[in-house]
Amino acid sequence: MINNPYLNIGTEASTGCIILDRPKALNALSLDMCDALATALRAWADDPAIDRVIISATPGRAFCAGGDVRAIAPDIRADIAAGDAYFLTEYQLDLLIHLFPKPVVVVANGLTMGGGAGVLLNASHPVITTAMDFAMPETAIGLFPDVGASIFLRKAPPAVAAFLGMTGWRIGAGDMAHYGIAPRVIDADSHDALIRAVINTPDTGGIDAVLDGFRCEVDEKPLVDEEEWITRHFSKPDPVSIRAGLEGDDHPMAEKTRHALDTRCPLSIAVAHRLLTDPQMEPATIVDAIRQDYALALRMIRHPDFVEGVRALLIDKDNAPAWQPASLSGVTGAMVEAIVTPEDAPVLAIPEASVSTKGKA
C-alpha cells in the first residue's frame, strides 16, 4: 500500500487509478508525491492484473500547477543536492510515464502548468477538458520551459512556441488542440464519465475509440487569432530584437507581452528562446528532450536567479526579483552557452520499472 496524503492511489477492475488531491496547493507536485507516483507505476508495470492507468485530480481549480519549487528553494540554499534530487525525481517520473508499457490516460481539467504538463503531455493518452488553463511559466522563477516542452511546444509554429515559452502566456483548450499540443478535448462536464468509460472498457485496444467518443470541438482559439502578430514579433532572431520591436506597438496583446519580457528572468527568457528556436536544440525524441532538460536544469538551479525567483514570486511574494543580469540587454551569448551546452552534465538514467522502450521515443 502506497501512502501519501496528497494522492489517492488504488485499483478498480484492471485499472490503476491515481488522483492528485492537494487542492490548496493546486496539486503542486512535491518530491514525496513524485516518489509515490513512481512507486505506484513501477508496481503496476509488473502487475499482470493491471493493464491500464488513469491519472486525474480531485474537482477544483487545477489539475496540477507544476512542481512544488516553493518547498525546495530553501533546501537548495542550504545544499544544492536537494535541487538535484528533486529534478532527477521529477524528470524520471516523466520518463516513466512516457515509457510505461501499458496505456496511461491522463485527464487534465483546469490549471495545468510546468510539472503538471509533464505528467499530462508525456502520457500515451493525454486528454484535456474545455476548462483547460495551460502555461509554461518557468521564466518567471529563473528556470526554462522543461518537462519535454522542447517537443510539445515545438508542435506550434516556431514563433508561437517561442512566445509561449518566453512569456508564460496562458492558453485554453482550443489553442492547445489547434497546435497539436493536446489534440483530444472533452467537455468539462464529461470528465467523470470519461474516466468511468475507460475503466469499463473490456480491452485496452478500445481505449482510443472510447476517448474519441467523448471528443468535442472548441471554437475559441484566441492565440490562433493573433498568430500573425505573434509571428511578426517573435520571428526576430533574439530576445533583445523581439523586445525592441514591441516598443510602441498598440496591439491588445502588446502591453502584457512587454511586461512579461521586462519582469521575467532575462537569462531564462534567453535560454527559452534558444531552446525553442535553435534547430540544434530540437530533440529527436521525448527521452532526448527530458535528458536535455535535466542537463539544463542542473545548471539553472546553480545560478542565483532560481532561488531569487522562487523567493520573489512564491515565498515573499514581493514580485521584485533582483535578476542577474537585470535586463535582456545584459544577457551575453556566453551566459546562454554556459547553460545550454553543459559539457560535464550527468546523463539522466532511464528509470527501472520493467519498462519496455520498444516503439517509444
Short mmCIF file of N, CA and C in Angstrom, two decimals, residues 90-210:
data_model
loop_
_atom_site.label_atom_id
_atom_site.label_comp_id
_atom_site.label_asym_id
_atom_site.label_seq_id
_atom_site.Cartn_x
_atom_site.Cartn_y
_atom_site.Cartn_z
N GLU A 90 11.62 14.24 -10.59
CA GLU A 90 10.54 14.72 -11.46
C GLU A 90 10.74 14.25 -12.89
N TYR A 91 11.95 14.39 -13.41
CA TYR A 91 12.18 14.03 -14.80
C TYR A 91 12.14 12.52 -15.01
N GLN A 92 12.59 11.76 -14.01
CA GLN A 92 12.46 10.31 -14.15
C GLN A 92 11.00 9.87 -14.10
N LEU A 93 10.18 10.60 -13.35
CA LEU A 93 8.74 10.32 -13.37
C LEU A 93 8.18 10.58 -14.76
N ASP A 94 8.57 11.67 -15.40
CA ASP A 94 8.11 11.96 -16.76
C ASP A 94 8.52 10.85 -17.72
N LEU A 95 9.77 10.39 -17.60
CA LEU A 95 10.22 9.29 -18.45
C LEU A 95 9.44 8.01 -18.17
N LEU A 96 9.17 7.75 -16.91
CA LEU A 96 8.43 6.55 -16.54
C LEU A 96 7.03 6.57 -17.14
N ILE A 97 6.38 7.72 -17.08
CA ILE A 97 5.05 7.87 -17.69
C ILE A 97 5.14 7.66 -19.20
N HIS A 98 6.12 8.29 -19.82
CA HIS A 98 6.25 8.20 -21.28
C HIS A 98 6.57 6.79 -21.75
N LEU A 99 7.45 6.09 -21.04
CA LEU A 99 7.90 4.77 -21.47
C LEU A 99 7.09 3.63 -20.87
N PHE A 100 6.03 3.94 -20.14
CA PHE A 100 5.25 2.91 -19.45
C PHE A 100 4.72 1.90 -20.46
N PRO A 101 4.81 0.60 -20.16
CA PRO A 101 4.46 -0.42 -21.14
C PRO A 101 2.96 -0.66 -21.31
N LYS A 102 2.14 0.10 -20.60
CA LYS A 102 0.69 -0.03 -20.69
C LYS A 102 0.09 1.36 -20.91
N PRO A 103 -1.12 1.44 -21.46
CA PRO A 103 -1.71 2.76 -21.72
C PRO A 103 -1.83 3.59 -20.44
N VAL A 104 -1.43 4.86 -20.54
CA VAL A 104 -1.59 5.82 -19.44
C VAL A 104 -2.50 6.94 -19.94
N VAL A 105 -3.70 7.00 -19.38
CA VAL A 105 -4.67 8.04 -19.72
C VAL A 105 -4.58 9.12 -18.64
N VAL A 106 -4.26 10.34 -19.03
CA VAL A 106 -4.23 11.45 -18.09
C VAL A 106 -5.32 12.43 -18.49
N VAL A 107 -6.22 12.71 -17.55
CA VAL A 107 -7.35 13.61 -17.82
C VAL A 107 -7.12 14.88 -17.01
N ALA A 108 -6.85 15.98 -17.71
CA ALA A 108 -6.50 17.25 -17.05
C ALA A 108 -7.62 18.26 -17.21
N ASN A 109 -8.09 18.75 -16.07
CA ASN A 109 -9.19 19.71 -16.04
C ASN A 109 -8.73 20.92 -15.23
N GLY A 110 -8.72 22.10 -15.84
CA GLY A 110 -8.32 23.29 -15.12
C GLY A 110 -6.85 23.62 -15.28
N LEU A 111 -6.31 24.37 -14.33
CA LEU A 111 -4.95 24.88 -14.42
C LEU A 111 -3.93 23.75 -14.54
N THR A 112 -3.11 23.81 -15.57
CA THR A 112 -2.08 22.79 -15.82
C THR A 112 -0.82 23.51 -16.27
N MET A 113 0.21 23.47 -15.43
CA MET A 113 1.43 24.21 -15.73
C MET A 113 2.66 23.36 -15.41
N GLY A 114 3.75 23.66 -16.07
CA GLY A 114 5.04 23.09 -15.71
C GLY A 114 5.02 21.59 -15.52
N GLY A 115 5.35 21.15 -14.30
CA GLY A 115 5.39 19.73 -14.00
C GLY A 115 4.07 19.02 -14.24
N GLY A 116 2.96 19.73 -14.10
CA GLY A 116 1.66 19.14 -14.43
C GLY A 116 1.54 18.84 -15.91
N ALA A 117 2.09 19.74 -16.74
CA ALA A 117 2.12 19.48 -18.17
C ALA A 117 3.00 18.28 -18.49
N GLY A 118 4.06 18.09 -17.70
CA GLY A 118 4.92 16.93 -17.90
C GLY A 118 4.18 15.62 -17.68
N VAL A 119 3.37 15.57 -16.63
CA VAL A 119 2.56 14.37 -16.37
C VAL A 119 1.55 14.16 -17.49
N LEU A 120 0.90 15.23 -17.91
CA LEU A 120 -0.14 15.14 -18.93
C LEU A 120 0.42 14.79 -20.31
N LEU A 121 1.36 15.57 -20.78
CA LEU A 121 1.74 15.53 -22.18
C LEU A 121 2.77 14.47 -22.51
N ASN A 122 3.33 13.81 -21.49
CA ASN A 122 4.23 12.69 -21.74
C ASN A 122 3.51 11.34 -21.64
N ALA A 123 2.22 11.37 -21.38
CA ALA A 123 1.43 10.14 -21.31
C ALA A 123 1.06 9.65 -22.70
N SER A 124 0.72 8.37 -22.79
CA SER A 124 0.32 7.83 -24.09
C SER A 124 -1.02 8.39 -24.55
N HIS A 125 -1.90 8.75 -23.59
CA HIS A 125 -3.24 9.24 -23.92
C HIS A 125 -3.57 10.49 -23.11
N PRO A 126 -3.03 11.65 -23.48
CA PRO A 126 -3.39 12.88 -22.77
C PRO A 126 -4.76 13.39 -23.23
N VAL A 127 -5.58 13.77 -22.25
CA VAL A 127 -6.92 14.31 -22.53
C VAL A 127 -7.07 15.60 -21.74
N ILE A 128 -7.54 16.66 -22.40
CA ILE A 128 -7.81 17.90 -21.70
C ILE A 128 -9.29 18.24 -21.81
N THR A 129 -9.77 19.05 -20.87
CA THR A 129 -11.17 19.45 -20.92
C THR A 129 -11.29 20.88 -21.42
N THR A 130 -12.51 21.27 -21.69
CA THR A 130 -12.78 22.63 -22.16
C THR A 130 -12.46 23.67 -21.10
N ALA A 131 -12.21 23.25 -19.87
CA ALA A 131 -11.81 24.17 -18.80
C ALA A 131 -10.30 24.29 -18.67
N MET A 132 -9.55 23.79 -19.64
CA MET A 132 -8.09 23.83 -19.58
C MET A 132 -7.57 25.25 -19.51
N ASP A 133 -6.57 25.43 -18.63
CA ASP A 133 -5.85 26.70 -18.49
C ASP A 133 -4.37 26.33 -18.40
N PHE A 134 -3.68 26.45 -19.53
CA PHE A 134 -2.34 25.88 -19.69
C PHE A 134 -1.28 26.96 -19.81
N ALA A 135 -0.14 26.74 -19.18
CA ALA A 135 1.00 27.64 -19.36
C ALA A 135 2.29 26.93 -18.98
N MET A 136 3.37 27.43 -19.54
CA MET A 136 4.72 27.03 -19.12
C MET A 136 5.37 28.29 -18.57
N PRO A 137 5.23 28.55 -17.26
CA PRO A 137 5.59 29.86 -16.69
C PRO A 137 7.00 29.95 -16.10
N GLU A 138 7.86 29.02 -16.43
CA GLU A 138 9.13 28.89 -15.70
C GLU A 138 10.04 30.10 -15.77
N THR A 139 9.94 30.91 -16.83
CA THR A 139 10.82 32.08 -16.92
C THR A 139 10.56 33.08 -15.80
N ALA A 140 9.42 32.96 -15.12
CA ALA A 140 9.11 33.87 -14.01
C ALA A 140 9.90 33.53 -12.75
N ILE A 141 10.48 32.33 -12.70
CA ILE A 141 11.20 31.93 -11.48
C ILE A 141 12.65 31.53 -11.76
N GLY A 142 13.17 31.96 -12.90
CA GLY A 142 14.57 31.68 -13.16
C GLY A 142 14.85 30.29 -13.70
N LEU A 143 13.83 29.66 -14.28
CA LEU A 143 14.03 28.37 -14.93
C LEU A 143 13.76 28.51 -16.42
N PHE A 144 13.31 27.46 -17.07
CA PHE A 144 13.05 27.45 -18.50
C PHE A 144 11.93 26.45 -18.75
N PRO A 145 11.26 26.50 -19.89
CA PRO A 145 10.19 25.53 -20.18
C PRO A 145 10.78 24.13 -20.30
N ASP A 146 10.46 23.27 -19.34
CA ASP A 146 11.11 21.96 -19.28
C ASP A 146 10.09 20.84 -19.46
N VAL A 147 10.31 19.72 -18.81
CA VAL A 147 9.46 18.51 -18.83
C VAL A 147 9.05 18.09 -20.26
N GLY A 148 9.95 18.32 -21.21
CA GLY A 148 9.67 17.94 -22.60
C GLY A 148 9.07 19.04 -23.44
N ALA A 149 9.08 20.28 -22.96
CA ALA A 149 8.49 21.39 -23.72
C ALA A 149 9.17 21.60 -25.06
N SER A 150 10.44 21.23 -25.17
CA SER A 150 11.12 21.38 -26.46
C SER A 150 10.57 20.42 -27.51
N ILE A 151 9.73 19.48 -27.09
CA ILE A 151 8.95 18.65 -28.01
C ILE A 151 7.54 19.22 -28.16
N PHE A 152 6.81 19.37 -27.04
CA PHE A 152 5.38 19.68 -27.19
C PHE A 152 5.10 21.13 -27.55
N LEU A 153 5.92 22.09 -27.11
CA LEU A 153 5.69 23.46 -27.56
C LEU A 153 6.10 23.64 -29.02
N ARG A 154 7.08 22.89 -29.47
CA ARG A 154 7.52 22.99 -30.86
C ARG A 154 6.50 22.40 -31.84
N LYS A 155 5.42 21.81 -31.35
CA LYS A 155 4.34 21.41 -32.25
C LYS A 155 3.64 22.63 -32.84
N ALA A 156 3.73 23.75 -32.15
CA ALA A 156 3.25 25.02 -32.68
C ALA A 156 4.32 25.60 -33.61
N PRO A 157 3.97 26.57 -34.45
CA PRO A 157 4.98 27.24 -35.28
C PRO A 157 6.08 27.84 -34.41
N PRO A 158 7.29 27.99 -34.94
CA PRO A 158 8.42 28.44 -34.12
C PRO A 158 8.18 29.72 -33.35
N ALA A 159 7.58 30.72 -33.97
CA ALA A 159 7.35 31.98 -33.27
C ALA A 159 6.35 31.81 -32.14
N VAL A 160 5.34 30.99 -32.35
CA VAL A 160 4.34 30.75 -31.30
C VAL A 160 4.97 29.98 -30.15
N ALA A 161 5.79 28.98 -30.46
CA ALA A 161 6.48 28.23 -29.41
C ALA A 161 7.36 29.16 -28.58
N ALA A 162 8.12 30.03 -29.26
CA ALA A 162 8.98 30.97 -28.55
C ALA A 162 8.15 31.91 -27.68
N PHE A 163 7.06 32.41 -28.22
CA PHE A 163 6.18 33.31 -27.47
C PHE A 163 5.67 32.64 -26.19
N LEU A 164 5.18 31.42 -26.32
CA LEU A 164 4.64 30.72 -25.16
C LEU A 164 5.71 30.45 -24.11
N GLY A 165 6.88 30.03 -24.56
CA GLY A 165 7.94 29.69 -23.62
C GLY A 165 8.59 30.89 -22.97
N MET A 166 8.71 31.98 -23.69
CA MET A 166 9.37 33.17 -23.16
C MET A 166 8.47 33.96 -22.21
N THR A 167 7.18 34.05 -22.55
CA THR A 167 6.27 34.90 -21.77
C THR A 167 5.44 34.16 -20.74
N GLY A 168 5.35 32.81 -20.85
CA GLY A 168 4.48 32.06 -19.96
C GLY A 168 3.01 32.32 -20.20
N TRP A 169 2.66 32.72 -21.41
CA TRP A 169 1.27 33.08 -21.76
C TRP A 169 0.34 31.89 -21.53
N ARG A 170 -0.82 32.18 -20.97
CA ARG A 170 -1.79 31.12 -20.67
C ARG A 170 -2.76 30.95 -21.84
N ILE A 171 -3.00 29.70 -22.21
CA ILE A 171 -3.90 29.39 -23.31
C ILE A 171 -4.90 28.32 -22.89
N GLY A 172 -5.95 28.20 -23.68
CA GLY A 172 -7.00 27.25 -23.38
C GLY A 172 -7.01 26.05 -24.31
N ALA A 173 -8.08 25.28 -24.21
CA ALA A 173 -8.15 24.01 -24.93
C ALA A 173 -8.16 24.20 -26.44
N GLY A 174 -8.84 25.24 -26.92
CA GLY A 174 -8.93 25.44 -28.37
C GLY A 174 -7.57 25.65 -29.00
N ASP A 175 -6.75 26.49 -28.39
CA ASP A 175 -5.41 26.73 -28.92
C ASP A 175 -4.53 25.50 -28.79
N MET A 176 -4.63 24.79 -27.65
CA MET A 176 -3.81 23.59 -27.47
C MET A 176 -4.14 22.54 -28.52
N ALA A 177 -5.42 22.36 -28.80
CA ALA A 177 -5.83 21.36 -29.79
C ALA A 177 -5.40 21.78 -31.19
N HIS A 178 -5.59 23.06 -31.50
CA HIS A 178 -5.24 23.55 -32.84
C HIS A 178 -3.78 23.31 -33.17
N TYR A 179 -2.91 23.56 -32.20
CA TYR A 179 -1.48 23.42 -32.45
C TYR A 179 -0.97 22.00 -32.23
N GLY A 180 -1.85 21.09 -31.83
CA GLY A 180 -1.45 19.71 -31.64
C GLY A 180 -0.73 19.43 -30.34
N ILE A 181 -0.74 20.41 -29.42
CA ILE A 181 -0.10 20.20 -28.12
C ILE A 181 -0.87 19.15 -27.33
N ALA A 182 -2.20 19.24 -27.39
CA ALA A 182 -3.08 18.24 -26.76
C ALA A 182 -4.33 18.16 -27.62
N PRO A 183 -4.34 17.28 -28.61
CA PRO A 183 -5.44 17.27 -29.59
C PRO A 183 -6.78 16.78 -29.06
N ARG A 184 -6.78 15.94 -28.00
CA ARG A 184 -8.04 15.37 -27.52
C ARG A 184 -8.65 16.29 -26.46
N VAL A 185 -9.78 16.88 -26.80
CA VAL A 185 -10.51 17.76 -25.88
C VAL A 185 -11.88 17.16 -25.62
N ILE A 186 -12.28 17.17 -24.34
CA ILE A 186 -13.63 16.74 -23.98
C ILE A 186 -14.32 17.86 -23.21
N ASP A 187 -15.63 17.83 -23.17
CA ASP A 187 -16.37 18.79 -22.37
C ASP A 187 -16.03 18.59 -20.89
N ALA A 188 -15.87 19.68 -20.17
CA ALA A 188 -15.51 19.57 -18.75
C ALA A 188 -16.53 18.76 -17.97
N ASP A 189 -17.78 18.82 -18.38
CA ASP A 189 -18.83 18.07 -17.68
C ASP A 189 -18.73 16.56 -17.92
N SER A 190 -17.91 16.15 -18.89
CA SER A 190 -17.76 14.73 -19.20
C SER A 190 -16.57 14.08 -18.51
N HIS A 191 -15.89 14.85 -17.67
CA HIS A 191 -14.66 14.38 -17.02
C HIS A 191 -14.85 13.03 -16.33
N ASP A 192 -15.82 12.96 -15.42
CA ASP A 192 -16.01 11.73 -14.64
C ASP A 192 -16.54 10.60 -15.50
N ALA A 193 -17.42 10.92 -16.45
CA ALA A 193 -17.98 9.88 -17.31
C ALA A 193 -16.90 9.26 -18.19
N LEU A 194 -15.97 10.06 -18.66
CA LEU A 194 -14.88 9.51 -19.48
C LEU A 194 -14.03 8.56 -18.66
N ILE A 195 -13.69 8.95 -17.44
CA ILE A 195 -12.88 8.07 -16.59
C ILE A 195 -13.60 6.75 -16.36
N ARG A 196 -14.89 6.83 -16.07
CA ARG A 196 -15.68 5.61 -15.86
C ARG A 196 -15.69 4.75 -17.12
N ALA A 197 -15.81 5.38 -18.28
CA ALA A 197 -15.85 4.62 -19.53
C ALA A 197 -14.52 3.93 -19.81
N VAL A 198 -13.41 4.59 -19.49
CA VAL A 198 -12.10 3.96 -19.70
C VAL A 198 -11.94 2.76 -18.77
N ILE A 199 -12.35 2.91 -17.53
CA ILE A 199 -12.27 1.80 -16.58
C ILE A 199 -13.10 0.62 -17.06
N ASN A 200 -14.27 0.90 -17.62
CA ASN A 200 -15.20 -0.15 -18.02
C ASN A 200 -14.90 -0.75 -19.39
N THR A 201 -13.96 -0.19 -20.12
CA THR A 201 -13.63 -0.73 -21.44
C THR A 201 -12.98 -2.11 -21.28
N PRO A 202 -13.55 -3.15 -21.88
CA PRO A 202 -13.04 -4.51 -21.64
C PRO A 202 -11.60 -4.71 -22.07
N ASP A 203 -11.22 -4.09 -23.17
CA ASP A 203 -9.89 -4.34 -23.73
C ASP A 203 -9.19 -3.01 -23.96
N THR A 204 -7.90 -2.96 -23.69
CA THR A 204 -7.17 -1.70 -23.86
C THR A 204 -7.14 -1.24 -25.32
N GLY A 205 -7.34 -2.17 -26.23
CA GLY A 205 -7.39 -1.78 -27.64
C GLY A 205 -8.56 -0.88 -27.97
N GLY A 206 -9.54 -0.82 -27.07
CA GLY A 206 -10.70 0.03 -27.30
C GLY A 206 -10.60 1.41 -26.67
N ILE A 207 -9.49 1.71 -26.00
CA ILE A 207 -9.38 2.98 -25.28
C ILE A 207 -9.45 4.17 -26.23
N ASP A 208 -8.74 4.09 -27.35
CA ASP A 208 -8.76 5.23 -28.28
C ASP A 208 -10.17 5.53 -28.76
N ALA A 209 -10.93 4.49 -29.08
CA ALA A 209 -12.30 4.70 -29.55
C ALA A 209 -13.17 5.32 -28.46
N VAL A 210 -12.96 4.89 -27.22
CA VAL A 210 -13.72 5.46 -26.11
C VAL A 210 -13.40 6.95 -25.96
#
